[in-house]
Amino acid sequence: MMDVTFNSTFAVTLQHELHQPVLSLPLSLQIGDLTRLTTDDPAQLAIMSHSTDATVVKQALVTLKSQVEQGGVLRVWWSTMPDDWLGYDWLCQQLADTDAQLRQVMVPLSQVITRPGLALQTLSDLSEVLPADIAHYLQLAQDVSEDEQRAHSYEWQALVVENAPLRVNLNGHLVSAPEDFYDSLLERQIQPGRPIVQIIGEMLMRYSLGLPDWWYRARLQHILSTRG
């Protein structure tokens, strides 16, 4: 069995706790042209990542392809964050009409915990999963039915056709969005003399959008440039 995740930080945690290799696929599918996954150009494969070695991404895709062609068992870890959700959709599409088997662990980003006391735990993304919780999440693993796999592959196909600049989780639905979707939120953070780095830091801490710091910087610079 090969474990797969779309969050590179979580992949390290997972590998440490499972004591076995974990396939990390930080494809950054929330942002940018989805058709880039059809190219063999490493620069295009990781063009939106900004923090991932394109060669590493390409090698991970080669490893995945080999596992699928051998009809292996894949256990994918994902959440409702757009990058994870898109990754799961994409993986279901890759496994269509193959002998590979798929299992999933859908990690809840909000749940009640009872240690050391009763509390509501909310995660921004899978990078915040504690190593001690991996054993608990393993109990959530389940086989992915053919119908579910097909439904997610259809969702992927539809999003590729739309191929918008951005994908967001809107009220529990994964939808395409324009690149300025969050601009009004960013504009409210801009104040005279306030450094961009401070705005970015606050956005990352206050809002669980799953967007990287470089994306915030690019949008803020665009907004400021249009103000004249």
mmCIF file of N, CA and C in Angstrom, residues 52-120:
data_model
loop_
_atom_site.group_PDB
_atom_site.id
_atom_site.type_symbol
_atom_site.label_atom_id
_atom_site.label_comp_id
_atom_site.label_asym_id
_atom_site.label_seq_id
_atom_site.Cartn_x
_atom_site.Cartn_y
_atom_site.Cartn_z
ATOM 1 N N THR A 52 8.256 24.315 -4.196
ATOM 2 C CA THR A 52 8.500 22.900 -4.446
ATOM 3 C C THR A 52 9.407 22.723 -5.646
ATOM 4 N N ASP A 53 10.400 21.904 -5.515
ATOM 5 C CA ASP A 53 11.294 21.584 -6.612
ATOM 6 C C ASP A 53 10.490 20.869 -7.695
ATOM 7 N N ALA A 54 10.470 21.438 -8.887
ATOM 8 C CA ALA A 54 9.689 20.868 -9.979
ATOM 9 C C ALA A 54 10.114 19.442 -10.288
ATOM 10 N N THR A 55 11.397 19.155 -10.161
ATOM 11 C CA THR A 55 11.905 17.808 -10.431
ATOM 12 C C THR A 55 11.326 16.809 -9.428
ATOM 13 N N VAL A 56 11.184 17.244 -8.182
ATOM 14 C CA VAL A 56 10.607 16.380 -7.145
ATOM 15 C C VAL A 56 9.155 16.060 -7.476
ATOM 16 N N VAL A 57 8.422 17.078 -7.930
ATOM 17 C CA VAL A 57 7.024 16.871 -8.299
ATOM 18 C C VAL A 57 6.925 15.884 -9.458
ATOM 19 N N LYS A 58 7.773 16.070 -10.457
ATOM 20 C CA LYS A 58 7.736 15.185 -11.618
ATOM 21 C C LYS A 58 8.062 13.755 -11.225
ATOM 22 N N GLN A 59 9.055 13.559 -10.346
ATOM 23 C CA GLN A 59 9.421 12.216 -9.909
ATOM 24 C C GLN A 59 8.275 11.576 -9.128
ATOM 25 N N ALA A 60 7.580 12.362 -8.334
ATOM 26 C CA ALA A 60 6.441 11.839 -7.573
ATOM 27 C C ALA A 60 5.338 11.369 -8.518
ATOM 28 N N LEU A 61 5.128 12.104 -9.594
ATOM 29 C CA LEU A 61 4.117 11.709 -10.579
ATOM 30 C C LEU A 61 4.518 10.429 -11.292
ATOM 31 N N VAL A 62 5.804 10.281 -11.548
ATOM 32 C CA VAL A 62 6.307 9.049 -12.169
ATOM 33 C C VAL A 62 6.084 7.866 -11.234
ATOM 34 N N THR A 63 6.361 8.068 -9.953
ATOM 35 C CA THR A 63 6.161 7.010 -8.958
ATOM 36 C C THR A 63 4.692 6.623 -8.870
ATOM 37 N N LEU A 64 3.825 7.621 -8.874
ATOM 38 C CA LEU A 64 2.385 7.350 -8.823
ATOM 39 C C LEU A 64 1.944 6.559 -10.048
ATOM 40 N N LYS A 65 2.405 6.973 -11.218
ATOM 41 C CA LYS A 65 2.028 6.290 -12.446
ATOM 42 C C LYS A 65 2.439 4.828 -12.405
ATOM 43 N N SER A 66 3.646 4.547 -11.894
ATOM 44 C CA SER A 66 4.127 3.176 -11.785
ATOM 45 C C SER A 66 3.250 2.356 -10.851
ATOM 46 N N GLN A 67 2.872 2.950 -9.726
ATOM 47 C CA GLN A 67 2.023 2.252 -8.763
ATOM 48 C C GLN A 67 0.656 1.933 -9.364
ATOM 49 N N VAL A 68 0.110 2.876 -10.115
ATOM 50 C CA VAL A 68 -1.200 2.674 -10.743
ATOM 51 C C VAL A 68 -1.119 1.580 -11.803
ATOM 52 N N GLU A 69 -0.066 1.613 -12.627
ATOM 53 C CA GLU A 69 0.083 0.621 -13.692
ATOM 54 C C GLU A 69 0.251 -0.792 -13.138
ATOM 55 N N GLN A 70 0.804 -0.896 -11.927
ATOM 56 C CA GLN A 70 0.984 -2.204 -11.288
ATOM 57 C C GLN A 70 -0.282 -2.671 -10.566
ATOM 58 N N GLY A 71 -1.311 -1.838 -10.595
ATOM 59 C CA GLY A 71 -2.553 -2.205 -9.917
ATOM 60 C C GLY A 71 -2.430 -2.197 -8.407
ATOM 61 N N GLY A 72 -1.599 -1.317 -7.888
ATOM 62 C CA GLY A 72 -1.373 -1.254 -6.448
ATOM 63 C C GLY A 72 -2.522 -0.639 -5.677
ATOM 64 N N VAL A 73 -2.359 -0.612 -4.367
ATOM 65 C CA VAL A 73 -3.363 -0.022 -3.471
ATOM 66 C C VAL A 73 -2.850 1.340 -3.018
ATOM 67 N N LEU A 74 -3.656 2.362 -3.206
ATOM 68 C CA LEU A 74 -3.309 3.715 -2.787
ATOM 69 C C LEU A 74 -4.229 4.141 -1.647
ATOM 70 N N ARG A 75 -3.651 4.736 -0.629
ATOM 71 C CA ARG A 75 -4.455 5.282 0.470
ATOM 72 C C ARG A 75 -4.211 6.785 0.486
ATOM 73 N N VAL A 76 -5.222 7.546 0.092
ATOM 74 C CA VAL A 76 -5.062 8.982 -0.031
ATOM 75 C C VAL A 76 -5.613 9.690 1.205
ATOM 76 N N TRP A 77 -4.837 10.642 1.691
ATOM 77 C CA TRP A 77 -5.214 11.472 2.830
ATOM 78 C C TRP A 77 -5.602 12.839 2.290
ATOM 79 N N TRP A 78 -6.820 13.289 2.628
ATOM 80 C CA TRP A 78 -7.263 14.576 2.113
ATOM 81 C C TRP A 78 -8.229 15.246 3.080
ATOM 82 N N SER A 79 -8.567 16.478 2.768
ATOM 83 C CA SER A 79 -9.503 17.243 3.579
ATOM 84 C C SER A 79 -10.352 18.092 2.639
ATOM 85 N N THR A 80 -11.191 18.938 3.200
ATOM 86 C CA THR A 80 -12.030 19.796 2.370
ATOM 87 C C THR A 80 -11.339 21.099 1.971
ATOM 88 N N MET A 81 -10.049 21.251 2.303
ATOM 89 C CA MET A 81 -9.302 22.380 1.766
ATOM 90 C C MET A 81 -9.178 22.201 0.255
ATOM 91 N N PRO A 82 -9.310 23.276 -0.514
ATOM 92 C CA PRO A 82 -9.345 23.152 -1.977
ATOM 93 C C PRO A 82 -8.199 22.348 -2.595
ATOM 94 N N ASP A 83 -6.955 22.569 -2.133
ATOM 95 C CA ASP A 83 -5.828 21.818 -2.705
ATOM 96 C C ASP A 83 -5.991 20.315 -2.505
ATOM 97 N N ASP A 84 -6.426 19.917 -1.305
ATOM 98 C CA ASP A 84 -6.648 18.498 -1.019
ATOM 99 C C ASP A 84 -7.802 17.951 -1.842
ATOM 100 N N TRP A 85 -8.891 18.700 -1.859
ATOM 101 C CA TRP A 85 -10.103 18.275 -2.561
ATOM 102 C C TRP A 85 -9.822 18.107 -4.047
ATOM 103 N N LEU A 86 -9.167 19.098 -4.648
ATOM 104 C CA LEU A 86 -8.801 19.005 -6.074
ATOM 105 C C LEU A 86 -7.874 17.828 -6.306
ATOM 106 N N GLY A 87 -6.937 17.625 -5.370
ATOM 107 C CA GLY A 87 -6.019 16.508 -5.508
ATOM 108 C C GLY A 87 -6.740 15.174 -5.498
ATOM 109 N N TYR A 88 -7.731 15.063 -4.625
ATOM 110 C CA TYR A 88 -8.509 13.825 -4.550
ATOM 111 C C TYR A 88 -9.300 13.614 -5.840
ATOM 112 N N ASP A 89 -9.905 14.683 -6.343
ATOM 113 C CA ASP A 89 -10.620 14.596 -7.624
ATOM 114 C C ASP A 89 -9.681 14.122 -8.726
ATOM 115 N N TRP A 90 -8.520 14.760 -8.775
ATOM 116 C CA TRP A 90 -7.532 14.433 -9.813
ATOM 117 C C TRP A 90 -7.078 12.977 -9.706
ATOM 118 N N LEU A 91 -6.842 12.517 -8.481
ATOM 119 C CA LEU A 91 -6.387 11.145 -8.284
ATOM 120 C C LEU A 91 -7.453 10.153 -8.732
ATOM 121 N N CYS A 92 -8.704 10.451 -8.438
ATOM 122 C CA CYS A 92 -9.798 9.576 -8.885
ATOM 123 C C CYS A 92 -9.822 9.488 -10.403
ATOM 124 N N GLN A 93 -9.520 10.602 -11.054
ATOM 125 C CA GLN A 93 -9.472 10.604 -12.515
ATOM 126 C C GLN A 93 -8.309 9.751 -13.023
ATOM 127 N N GLN A 94 -7.159 9.816 -12.340
ATOM 128 C CA GLN A 94 -5.992 9.039 -12.756
ATOM 129 C C GLN A 94 -6.230 7.539 -12.642
ATOM 130 N N LEU A 95 -7.081 7.154 -11.704
ATOM 131 C CA LEU A 95 -7.324 5.732 -11.458
ATOM 132 C C LEU A 95 -8.482 5.169 -12.275
ATOM 133 N N ALA A 96 -9.139 6.038 -13.032
ATOM 134 C CA ALA A 96 -10.255 5.579 -13.858
ATOM 135 C C ALA A 96 -9.768 4.541 -14.875
ATOM 136 N N ASP A 97 -10.519 3.469 -15.006
ATOM 137 C CA ASP A 97 -10.206 2.396 -15.966
ATOM 138 C C ASP A 97 -8.854 1.742 -15.695
ATOM 139 N N THR A 98 -8.459 1.669 -14.429
ATOM 140 C CA THR A 98 -7.233 0.962 -14.047
ATOM 141 C C THR A 98 -7.588 -0.108 -13.019
ATOM 142 N N ASP A 99 -6.626 -0.958 -12.713
ATOM 143 C CA ASP A 99 -6.840 -2.005 -11.713
ATOM 144 C C ASP A 99 -6.411 -1.562 -10.319
ATOM 145 N N ALA A 100 -5.899 -0.346 -10.217
ATOM 146 C CA ALA A 100 -5.449 0.161 -8.917
ATOM 147 C C ALA A 100 -6.639 0.313 -7.971
ATOM 148 N N GLN A 101 -6.391 0.056 -6.703
ATOM 149 C CA GLN A 101 -7.427 0.181 -5.684
ATOM 150 C C GLN A 101 -7.204 1.449 -4.873
ATOM 151 N N LEU A 102 -8.299 2.078 -4.461
ATOM 152 C CA LEU A 102 -8.190 3.341 -3.746
ATOM 153 C C LEU A 102 -8.887 3.276 -2.390
ATOM 154 N N ARG A 103 -8.151 3.697 -1.373
ATOM 155 C CA ARG A 103 -8.706 3.895 -0.041
ATOM 156 C C ARG A 103 -8.509 5.360 0.326
ATOM 157 N N GLN A 104 -9.333 5.855 1.208
ATOM 158 C CA GLN A 104 -9.232 7.255 1.577
ATOM 159 C C GLN A 104 -9.285 7.449 3.086
ATOM 160 N N VAL A 105 -8.603 8.496 3.524
ATOM 161 C CA VAL A 105 -8.728 8.975 4.897
ATOM 162 C C VAL A 105 -9.071 10.456 4.773
ATOM 163 N N MET A 106 -10.322 10.782 5.011
ATOM 164 C CA MET A 106 -10.738 12.183 4.950
ATOM 165 C C MET A 106 -10.613 12.755 6.361
ATOM 166 N N VAL A 107 -9.641 13.625 6.548
ATOM 167 C CA VAL A 107 -9.348 14.181 7.864
ATOM 168 C C VAL A 107 -10.273 15.359 8.148
ATOM 169 N N PRO A 108 -11.079 15.308 9.201
ATOM 170 C CA PRO A 108 -11.964 16.435 9.534
ATOM 171 C C PRO A 108 -11.151 17.619 10.046
ATOM 172 N N LEU A 109 -11.434 18.794 9.520
ATOM 173 C CA LEU A 109 -10.703 19.981 9.947
ATOM 174 C C LEU A 109 -11.288 20.592 11.217
ATOM 175 N N SER A 110 -12.454 20.125 11.582
ATOM 176 C CA SER A 110 -13.065 20.587 12.825
ATOM 177 C C SER A 110 -13.662 19.389 13.539
ATOM 178 N N GLN A 111 -13.278 19.180 14.799
ATOM 179 C CA GLN A 111 -13.788 18.053 15.556
ATOM 180 C C GLN A 111 -13.656 18.311 17.051
ATOM 181 N N VAL A 112 -14.451 17.595 17.822
ATOM 182 C CA VAL A 112 -14.401 17.694 19.274
ATOM 183 C C VAL A 112 -13.339 16.739 19.790
ATOM 184 N N ILE A 113 -12.447 17.235 20.632
ATOM 185 C CA ILE A 113 -11.424 16.392 21.238
ATOM 186 C C ILE A 113 -11.639 16.358 22.748
ATOM 187 N N THR A 114 -11.216 15.285 23.357
ATOM 188 C CA THR A 114 -11.461 15.099 24.795
ATOM 189 C C THR A 114 -10.179 15.086 25.619
ATOM 190 N N ARG A 115 -9.060 15.444 24.997
ATOM 191 C CA ARG A 115 -7.816 15.484 25.758
ATOM 192 C C ARG A 115 -7.113 16.824 25.580
ATOM 193 N N PRO A 116 -6.606 17.413 26.634
ATOM 194 C CA PRO A 116 -6.733 16.982 28.039
ATOM 195 C C PRO A 116 -8.091 17.330 28.637
ATOM 196 N N GLY A 117 -8.848 18.171 27.900
ATOM 197 C CA GLY A 117 -10.204 18.499 28.320
ATOM 198 C C GLY A 117 -11.082 18.576 27.088
ATOM 199 N N LEU A 118 -12.354 18.825 27.275
ATOM 200 C CA LEU A 118 -13.278 18.888 26.147
ATOM 201 C C LEU A 118 -13.075 20.198 25.389
ATOM 202 N N ALA A 119 -12.849 20.095 24.086
ATOM 203 C CA ALA A 119 -12.609 21.302 23.300
ATOM 204 C C ALA A 119 -12.909 21.036 21.830
ATOM 205 N N LEU A 120 -13.148 22.115 21.102
ATOM 206 C CA LEU A 120 -13.350 22.018 19.664
ATOM 207 C C LEU A 120 -12.026 22.330 18.982
#
